[in-house]
PDB file of C-alpha atoms and ligand atoms in Angstrom:
ATOM      1  CA  MET A 165      -0.017  -0.008   0.013  1.00  0.00           C
ATOM      2  CA  LYS A 166       1.071   3.594  -0.452  1.00  0.00           C
ATOM      3  CA  PHE A 167       2.545   4.627   2.904  1.00  0.00           C
ATOM      4  CA  ASP A 168       4.452   7.890   3.030  1.00  0.00           C
ATOM      5  CA  VAL A 169       5.382   8.055   6.710  1.00  0.00           C
ATOM      6  CA  VAL A 170       5.374  11.873   6.822  1.00  0.00           C
ATOM      7  CA  ASN A 171       1.847  11.960   5.443  1.00  0.00           C
ATOM      8  CA  PRO A 172      -0.670  11.687   8.327  1.00  0.00           C
ATOM      9  CA  ALA A 173      -3.476  10.609   5.988  1.00  0.00           C
ATOM     10  CA  ASP A 174      -1.378   7.645   4.817  1.00  0.00           C
ATOM     11  CA  VAL A 175      -0.556   6.699   8.400  1.00  0.00           C
ATOM     12  CA  GLU A 176      -4.234   6.839   9.411  1.00  0.00           C
ATOM     13  CA  ALA A 177      -5.238   4.793   6.310  1.00  0.00           C
ATOM     14  CA  ALA A 178      -2.622   2.149   7.121  1.00  0.00           C
ATOM     15  CA  ALA A 179      -3.830   1.770  10.703  1.00  0.00           C
ATOM     16  CA  GLU A 180      -7.420   1.457   9.501  1.00  0.00           C
ATOM     17  CA  LYS A 181      -6.549  -1.149   6.813  1.00  0.00           C
ATOM     18  CA  ILE A 182      -4.498  -3.242   9.257  1.00  0.00           C
ATOM     19  CA  GLU A 183      -7.265  -3.028  11.883  1.00  0.00           C
ATOM     20  CA  LYS A 184      -9.919  -4.062   9.375  1.00  0.00           C
ATOM     21  CA  GLU A 185      -7.986  -6.912   7.755  1.00  0.00           C
ATOM     22  CA  PHE A 186      -6.056  -8.350  10.708  1.00  0.00           C
ATOM     23  CA  GLY A 187      -7.356  -6.767  13.939  1.00  0.00           C
ATOM     24  CA  HIS A 188      -3.876  -6.587  15.398  1.00  0.00           C
ATOM     25  CA  LEU A 189      -0.224  -5.998  14.495  1.00  0.00           C
ATOM     26  CA  ASP A 190       2.517  -8.392  15.706  1.00  0.00           C
ATOM     27  CA  ILE A 191       5.567  -6.637  14.241  1.00  0.00           C
ATOM     28  CA  LEU A 192       6.274  -2.991  13.504  1.00  0.00           C
ATOM     29  CA  ILE A 193       9.639  -2.277  11.903  1.00  0.00           C
ATOM     30  CA  ASN A 194      10.272   1.414  11.530  1.00  0.00           C
ATOM     31  CA  ASN A 195      12.621   1.161   8.585  1.00  0.00           C
ATOM     32  CA  ALA A 196      11.959   4.330   6.544  1.00  0.00           C
ATOM     33  CA  GLY A 197      14.899   6.736   6.763  1.00  0.00           C
ATOM     34  CA  VAL A 198      16.657   9.387   4.848  1.00  0.00           C
ATOM     35  CA  MET A 199      20.224  10.747   4.708  1.00  0.00           C
ATOM     36  CA  LEU A 200      20.293  14.139   2.980  1.00  0.00           C
ATOM     37  CA  GLU A 201      24.010  14.716   3.629  1.00  0.00           C
ATOM     38  CA  SER A 202      26.956  13.152   1.844  1.00  0.00           C
ATOM     39  CA  ILE A 203      28.792  10.835   4.147  1.00  0.00           C
ATOM     40  CA  GLY A 204      32.412  11.535   5.150  1.00  0.00           C
ATOM     41  CA  GLY A 205      32.896  15.161   6.093  1.00  0.00           C
ATOM     42  CA  ASN A 206      31.487  17.169   8.964  1.00  0.00           C
ATOM     43  CA  THR A 207      28.206  18.867   7.866  1.00  0.00           C
ATOM     44  CA  THR A 208      27.520  20.586  11.176  1.00  0.00           C
ATOM     45  CA  LEU A 209      28.244  24.099   9.827  1.00  0.00           C
ATOM     46  CA  SER A 210      27.106  23.504   6.270  1.00  0.00           C
ATOM     47  CA  ILE A 211      23.757  21.726   6.496  1.00  0.00           C
ATOM     48  CA  SER A 212      20.658  23.884   5.827  1.00  0.00           C
ATOM     49  CA  GLU A 213      18.040  24.252   8.491  1.00  0.00           C
ATOM     50  CA  ASP A 214      15.552  22.843   5.943  1.00  0.00           C
ATOM     51  CA  ASP A 215      17.588  19.633   5.468  1.00  0.00           C
ATOM     52  CA  LEU A 216      18.019  19.323   9.217  1.00  0.00           C
ATOM     53  CA  ARG A 217      14.247  19.567   9.725  1.00  0.00           C
ATOM     54  CA  LYS A 218      13.464  17.188   6.797  1.00  0.00           C
ATOM     55  CA  THR A 219      15.834  14.605   8.216  1.00  0.00           C
ATOM     56  CA  PHE A 220      14.203  14.741  11.636  1.00  0.00           C
ATOM     57  CA  GLU A 221      10.757  14.735  10.039  1.00  0.00           C
ATOM     58  CA  THR A 222      11.314  11.248   8.539  1.00  0.00           C
ATOM     59  CA  ASN A 223      13.806   9.657  10.836  1.00  0.00           C
ATOM     60  CA  PHE A 224      12.332  10.843  14.162  1.00  0.00           C
ATOM     61  CA  PHE A 225       8.925  12.583  14.118  1.00  0.00           C
ATOM     62  CA  ALA A 226       7.365  10.198  11.588  1.00  0.00           C
ATOM     63  CA  THR A 227       8.589   7.185  13.517  1.00  0.00           C
ATOM     64  CA  VAL A 228       6.907   8.482  16.621  1.00  0.00           C
ATOM     65  CA  ALA A 229       3.681   9.351  14.676  1.00  0.00           C
ATOM     66  CA  VAL A 230       3.520   5.956  12.934  1.00  0.00           C
ATOM     67  CA  THR A 231       4.193   4.118  16.181  1.00  0.00           C
ATOM     68  CA  ASN A 232       1.577   6.099  18.048  1.00  0.00           C
ATOM     69  CA  ALA A 233      -0.979   5.350  15.321  1.00  0.00           C
ATOM     70  CA  LEU A 234      -0.225   1.661  15.245  1.00  0.00           C
ATOM     71  CA  LEU A 235       0.413   1.057  18.969  1.00  0.00           C
ATOM     72  CA  PRO A 236      -3.235   0.208  19.773  1.00  0.00           C
ATOM     73  CA  LEU A 237      -2.969  -2.655  17.215  1.00  0.00           C
ATOM     74  CA  VAL A 238       0.458  -3.759  18.556  1.00  0.00           C
ATOM     75  CA  LYS A 239      -1.080  -3.904  22.066  1.00  0.00           C
ATOM     76  CA  LYS A 240      -3.628  -6.372  20.738  1.00  0.00           C
ATOM     77  CA  SER A 241      -0.843  -8.774  19.688  1.00  0.00           C
ATOM     78  CA  GLU A 242       0.143 -11.691  21.914  1.00  0.00           C
ATOM     79  CA  ALA A 243       3.807 -10.661  21.598  1.00  0.00           C
ATOM     80  CA  GLY A 244       4.200  -7.257  19.910  1.00  0.00           C
ATOM     81  CA  ARG A 245       7.688  -6.324  18.688  1.00  0.00           C
ATOM     82  CA  ILE A 246       8.795  -2.837  17.679  1.00  0.00           C
ATOM     83  CA  VAL A 247      12.086  -2.411  15.873  1.00  0.00           C
ATOM     84  CA  ASN A 248      13.516   1.053  15.215  1.00  0.00           C
ATOM     85  CA  LEU A 249      16.080   1.233  12.377  1.00  0.00           C
ATOM     86  CA  SER A 250      18.764   3.330  13.925  1.00  0.00           C
ATOM     87  CA  SER A 251      22.430   3.346  12.961  1.00  0.00           C
ATOM     88  CA  ILE A 252      25.741   3.108  14.773  1.00  0.00           C
ATOM     89  CA  LEU A 253      26.034   6.790  13.745  1.00  0.00           C
ATOM     90  CA  GLY A 254      23.393   7.515  16.367  1.00  0.00           C
ATOM     91  CA  SER A 255      25.698   6.400  19.176  1.00  0.00           C
ATOM     92  CA  LEU A 256      26.608   9.490  21.214  1.00  0.00           C
ATOM     93  CA  SER A 257      29.325   7.667  23.124  1.00  0.00           C
ATOM     94  CA  LEU A 258      31.096   6.352  19.976  1.00  0.00           C
ATOM     95  CA  GLY A 259      30.610   9.690  18.230  1.00  0.00           C
ATOM     96  CA  ALA A 260      32.278  11.499  21.073  1.00  0.00           C
ATOM     97  CA  THR A 261      35.228   9.037  21.365  1.00  0.00           C
ATOM     98  CA  GLU A 262      38.314   9.814  19.330  1.00  0.00           C
ATOM     99  CA  GLY A 263      39.608   6.687  17.670  1.00  0.00           C
ATOM    100  CA  SER A 264      36.166   4.949  17.513  1.00  0.00           C
ATOM    101  CA  PRO A 265      35.137   3.562  14.070  1.00  0.00           C
ATOM    102  CA  ILE A 266      32.609   6.445  13.635  1.00  0.00           C
ATOM    103  CA  TYR A 267      34.497   9.354  15.215  1.00  0.00           C
ATOM    104  CA  GLU A 268      35.237  11.007  11.820  1.00  0.00           C
ATOM    105  CA  VAL A 269      31.752  10.418  10.368  1.00  0.00           C
ATOM    106  CA  LYS A 270      29.960  13.622  11.288  1.00  0.00           C
ATOM    107  CA  ALA A 271      26.817  13.746   9.208  1.00  0.00           C
ATOM    108  CA  PHE A 272      25.106  16.052  11.731  1.00  0.00           C
ATOM    109  CA  ALA A 273      21.393  15.809  10.816  1.00  0.00           C
ATOM    110  CA  TYR A 274      21.468  12.070  10.262  1.00  0.00           C
ATOM    111  CA  ASN A 275      23.508  11.228  13.288  1.00  0.00           C
ATOM    112  CA  ALA A 276      21.435  13.535  15.596  1.00  0.00           C
ATOM    113  CA  SER A 277      18.123  12.148  14.234  1.00  0.00           C
ATOM    114  CA  LYS A 278      19.266   8.596  14.982  1.00  0.00           C
ATOM    115  CA  ALA A 279      20.394   9.610  18.472  1.00  0.00           C
ATOM    116  CA  ALA A 280      16.945  11.062  19.043  1.00  0.00           C
ATOM    117  CA  LEU A 281      15.415   7.852  17.672  1.00  0.00           C
ATOM    118  CA  ASN A 282      17.543   5.903  20.147  1.00  0.00           C
ATOM    119  CA  SER A 283      16.123   8.038  22.949  1.00  0.00           C
ATOM    120  CA  TYR A 284      12.630   7.222  21.741  1.00  0.00           C
ATOM    121  CA  THR A 285      13.474   3.509  21.890  1.00  0.00           C
ATOM    122  CA  ILE A 286      14.595   3.883  25.542  1.00  0.00           C
ATOM    123  CA  HIS A 287      11.512   5.971  26.509  1.00  0.00           C
ATOM    124  CA  LEU A 288       8.970   3.791  24.656  1.00  0.00           C
ATOM    125  CA  ALA A 289      10.432   0.560  26.045  1.00  0.00           C
ATOM    126  CA  HIS A 290      10.122   2.032  29.541  1.00  0.00           C
ATOM    127  CA  ALA A 291       6.536   3.188  28.883  1.00  0.00           C
ATOM    128  CA  LEU A 292       5.624  -0.354  27.735  1.00  0.00           C
ATOM    129  CA  LYS A 293       7.672  -2.270  30.262  1.00  0.00           C
ATOM    130  CA  ASP A 294       4.530  -3.810  31.832  1.00  0.00           C
ATOM    131  CA  ALA A 295       3.074  -4.781  28.459  1.00  0.00           C
ATOM    132  CA  LYS A 296       4.113  -7.811  26.402  1.00  0.00           C
ATOM    133  CA  ILE A 297       5.732  -5.486  23.868  1.00  0.00           C
ATOM    134  CA  LYS A 298       9.471  -5.239  23.264  1.00  0.00           C
ATOM    135  CA  VAL A 299      11.082  -2.188  21.648  1.00  0.00           C
ATOM    136  CA  ASN A 300      14.679  -2.146  20.408  1.00  0.00           C
ATOM    137  CA  SER A 301      16.986  -0.066  18.156  1.00  0.00           C
ATOM    138  CA  VAL A 302      18.994  -1.706  15.439  1.00  0.00           C
ATOM    139  CA  HIS A 303      22.213  -0.895  13.650  1.00  0.00           C
ATOM    140  CA  PRO A 304      21.881  -3.053  10.490  1.00  0.00           C
ATOM    141  CA  GLY A 305      25.522  -2.659   9.522  1.00  0.00           C
ATOM    142  CA  TRP A 306      26.889  -0.829   6.473  1.00  0.00           C
ATOM    143  CA  VAL A 307      24.677  -2.375   3.819  1.00  0.00           C
ATOM    144  CA  LYS A 308      24.626  -2.245  -0.040  1.00  0.00           C
ATOM    145  CA  THR A 309      21.398  -0.250  -0.513  1.00  0.00           C
ATOM    146  CA  ASP A 310      20.784   3.093  -2.219  1.00  0.00           C
ATOM    147  CA  MET A 311      21.819   4.779   1.054  1.00  0.00           C
ATOM    148  CA  GLY A 312      24.696   2.426   1.840  1.00  0.00           C
ATOM    149  CA  THR A 313      25.949   2.437  -1.809  1.00  0.00           C
ATOM    150  CA  ASP A 314      27.915  -0.342  -3.543  1.00  0.00           C
ATOM    151  CA  ALA A 315      30.921   0.560  -1.414  1.00  0.00           C
ATOM    152  CA  ALA A 316      29.215  -1.127   1.599  1.00  0.00           C
ATOM    153  CA  PRO A 317      30.551  -4.522   2.647  1.00  0.00           C
ATOM    154  CA  MET A 318      27.251  -6.187   3.656  1.00  0.00           C
ATOM    155  CA  GLU A 319      24.646  -7.703   1.371  1.00  0.00           C
ATOM    156  CA  ILE A 320      20.982  -6.794   1.999  1.00  0.00           C
ATOM    157  CA  GLU A 321      20.097 -10.276   3.404  1.00  0.00           C
ATOM    158  CA  GLU A 322      22.803  -9.920   6.056  1.00  0.00           C
ATOM    159  CA  GLY A 323      21.744  -6.308   6.758  1.00  0.00           C
ATOM    160  CA  ALA A 324      18.210  -7.471   7.483  1.00  0.00           C
ATOM    161  CA  LYS A 325      19.351 -10.109  10.043  1.00  0.00           C
ATOM    162  CA  THR A 326      19.421  -7.876  13.180  1.00  0.00           C
ATOM    163  CA  SER A 327      15.955  -6.403  12.412  1.00  0.00           C
ATOM    164  CA  VAL A 328      14.501  -9.909  11.875  1.00  0.00           C
ATOM    165  CA  GLU A 329      16.147 -11.167  15.102  1.00  0.00           C
ATOM    166  CA  LEU A 330      14.653  -8.358  17.172  1.00  0.00           C
ATOM    167  CA  ALA A 331      11.267  -8.668  15.467  1.00  0.00           C
ATOM    168  CA  THR A 332      11.021 -12.298  16.441  1.00  0.00           C
ATOM    169  CA  LEU A 333      12.391 -12.196  20.021  1.00  0.00           C
ATOM    170  CA  GLY A 334      10.952 -14.649  22.503  1.00  0.00           C
ATOM    171  CA  PRO A 335       9.397 -13.572  25.771  1.00  0.00           C
ATOM    172  CA  ASP A 336      12.738 -13.554  27.584  1.00  0.00           C
ATOM    173  CA  GLY A 337      14.405 -11.290  24.949  1.00  0.00           C
ATOM    174  CA  PRO A 338      15.659  -7.801  25.718  1.00  0.00           C
ATOM    175  CA  THR A 339      13.718  -4.548  25.444  1.00  0.00           C
ATOM    176  CA  GLY A 340      15.033  -1.022  25.380  1.00  0.00           C
ATOM    177  CA  GLY A 341      18.342  -2.106  23.800  1.00  0.00           C
ATOM    178  CA  TYR A 342      20.553  -1.180  20.852  1.00  0.00           C
ATOM    179  CA  PHE A 343      21.959  -4.022  18.867  1.00  0.00           C
ATOM    180  CA  HIS A 344      23.983  -5.199  15.867  1.00  0.00           C
ATOM    181  CA  LEU A 345      24.099  -8.915  15.002  1.00  0.00           C
ATOM    182  CA  GLY A 346      23.457 -10.023  18.533  1.00  0.00           C
ATOM    183  CA  GLU A 347      25.906  -7.664  20.159  1.00  0.00           C
ATOM    184  CA  ALA A 348      24.822  -4.602  22.275  1.00  0.00           C
ATOM    185  CA  ILE A 349      26.097  -1.190  21.037  1.00  0.00           C
ATOM    186  CA  SER A 350      26.928   1.549  23.494  1.00  0.00           C
ATOM    187  CA  TRP A 351      24.363   4.385  23.291  1.00  0.00           C
TER     188      TRP A 351
HETATM  189  N1  NAP B  58      22.304   1.099   4.339  1.00  0.00           N
HETATM  190  C1  NAP B  58      23.087   1.306   5.488  1.00  0.00           C
HETATM  191  O1  NAP B  58      24.273   1.057   5.419  1.00  0.00           O
HETATM  192  C2  NAP B  58      22.421   1.711   6.705  1.00  0.00           C
HETATM  193  C3  NAP B  58      23.250   1.800   7.863  1.00  0.00           C
HETATM  194  C4  NAP B  58      22.696   2.155   9.086  1.00  0.00           C
HETATM  195  C5  NAP B  58      21.324   2.428   9.169  1.00  0.00           C
HETATM  196  N2  NAP B  58      20.524   2.337   8.031  1.00  0.00           N
HETATM  197  C6  NAP B  58      19.105   2.637   8.188  1.00  0.00           C
HETATM  198  O2  NAP B  58      18.368   1.545   7.624  1.00  0.00           O
HETATM  199  C7  NAP B  58      17.098   2.022   7.152  1.00  0.00           C
HETATM  200  C8  NAP B  58      16.909   1.613   5.707  1.00  0.00           C
HETATM  201  O3  NAP B  58      17.921   2.277   4.936  1.00  0.00           O
HETATM  202  P1  NAP B  58      18.337   1.800   3.524  1.00  0.00           P
HETATM  203  O4  NAP B  58      19.807   1.523   3.563  1.00  0.00           O
HETATM  204  O5  NAP B  58      17.453   0.758   2.928  1.00  0.00           O
HETATM  205  O6  NAP B  58      18.156   3.207   2.772  1.00  0.00           O
HETATM  206  P2  NAP B  58      17.676   3.564   1.317  1.00  0.00           P
HETATM  207  O7  NAP B  58      18.315   2.628   0.334  1.00  0.00           O
HETATM  208  O8  NAP B  58      17.892   4.997   1.112  1.00  0.00           O
HETATM  209  O9  NAP B  58      16.118   3.266   1.430  1.00  0.00           O
HETATM  210  C9  NAP B  58      15.331   4.027   2.340  1.00  0.00           C
HETATM  211  C10 NAP B  58      13.994   3.456   2.391  1.00  0.00           C
HETATM  212  O10 NAP B  58      13.193   4.314   3.242  1.00  0.00           O
HETATM  213  C11 NAP B  58      12.024   4.567   2.515  1.00  0.00           C
HETATM  214  N3  NAP B  58      11.493   5.925   2.857  1.00  0.00           N
HETATM  215  C12 NAP B  58      12.208   7.099   2.899  1.00  0.00           C
HETATM  216  N4  NAP B  58      11.327   8.114   3.196  1.00  0.00           N
HETATM  217  C13 NAP B  58      10.102   7.550   3.333  1.00  0.00           C
HETATM  218  C14 NAP B  58       8.820   8.048   3.617  1.00  0.00           C
HETATM  219  N5  NAP B  58       8.624   9.378   3.846  1.00  0.00           N
HETATM  220  N6  NAP B  58       7.815   7.216   3.706  1.00  0.00           N
HETATM  221  C15 NAP B  58       7.970   5.870   3.459  1.00  0.00           C
HETATM  222  N7  NAP B  58       9.167   5.311   3.225  1.00  0.00           N
HETATM  223  C16 NAP B  58      10.199   6.216   3.069  1.00  0.00           C
HETATM  224  C17 NAP B  58      12.372   4.479   1.066  1.00  0.00           C
HETATM  225  O11 NAP B  58      11.218   4.268   0.316  1.00  0.00           O
HETATM  226  P3  NAP B  58      11.136   4.684  -1.182  1.00  0.00           P
HETATM  227  O12 NAP B  58      12.134   3.835  -1.916  1.00  0.00           O
HETATM  228  O13 NAP B  58       9.722   4.399  -1.605  1.00  0.00           O
HETATM  229  O14 NAP B  58      11.468   6.092  -1.278  1.00  0.00           O
HETATM  230  C18 NAP B  58      13.324   3.290   1.081  1.00  0.00           C
HETATM  231  O15 NAP B  58      12.563   2.117   1.087  1.00  0.00           O
HETATM  232  C19 NAP B  58      17.119   3.570   7.332  1.00  0.00           C
HETATM  233  O16 NAP B  58      16.451   3.935   8.442  1.00  0.00           O
HETATM  234  C20 NAP B  58      18.654   3.890   7.438  1.00  0.00           C
HETATM  235  O17 NAP B  58      18.866   5.039   8.177  1.00  0.00           O
HETATM  236  C21 NAP B  58      21.086   1.980   6.795  1.00  0.00           C
END
């Protein structure tokens, strides 16, 4: 179905369709994301306010809006799982640590939007800690997609692994975490 995450009418229509056809939602993977900067340099002083806002609109505000719209259906699942597609570039601790693998990658809007998304994961997991729902952030790896480009080392199937793993966690699995291929990442 047509589902532009920044279009409230599409979000509402999706929620209505899922409710009508299935009555509940087991898995919500918030995958849509944009990077409007070129990767490599430090864009902090050069990015336009418009691009900064657009990046947050898709990567952060739309994720919150889509999740809020679909949460009543996730609550009706026996074991609801919410997966937020973050990035290692959203790690504040690694971004602040000289010598870390991402220290020189300073795509300001993208990195800040994923850090905000990680904060949402922590807050939503806490808000839902007494429900059967688990909420986690994912770093898929550097993956050969339009965003990742052909320079990326990981194939798409491997890049999907962490999301699938967290979408299918058993009842004893973690919530409120940040993971890549089974390993926790520091926030
Ligand atoms: N590739 C990597 O190396 C990498 C690394 C870390 C994190 N991630 C994250 O992984 C997620 C997927 O990225 P990707 O690599 O597949 O990027 P991509 O190749 O640029 O694809 C982005 C996806 O997001 C969708 N999207 C963008 N804006 C949307 C909107 N307003 N409504 C609905 N869908 C929208 C696009 O849909 P359309 O094609 O229809 O526009 C496309 O399917 C993103 O959140 C990204 O930040 C990727």
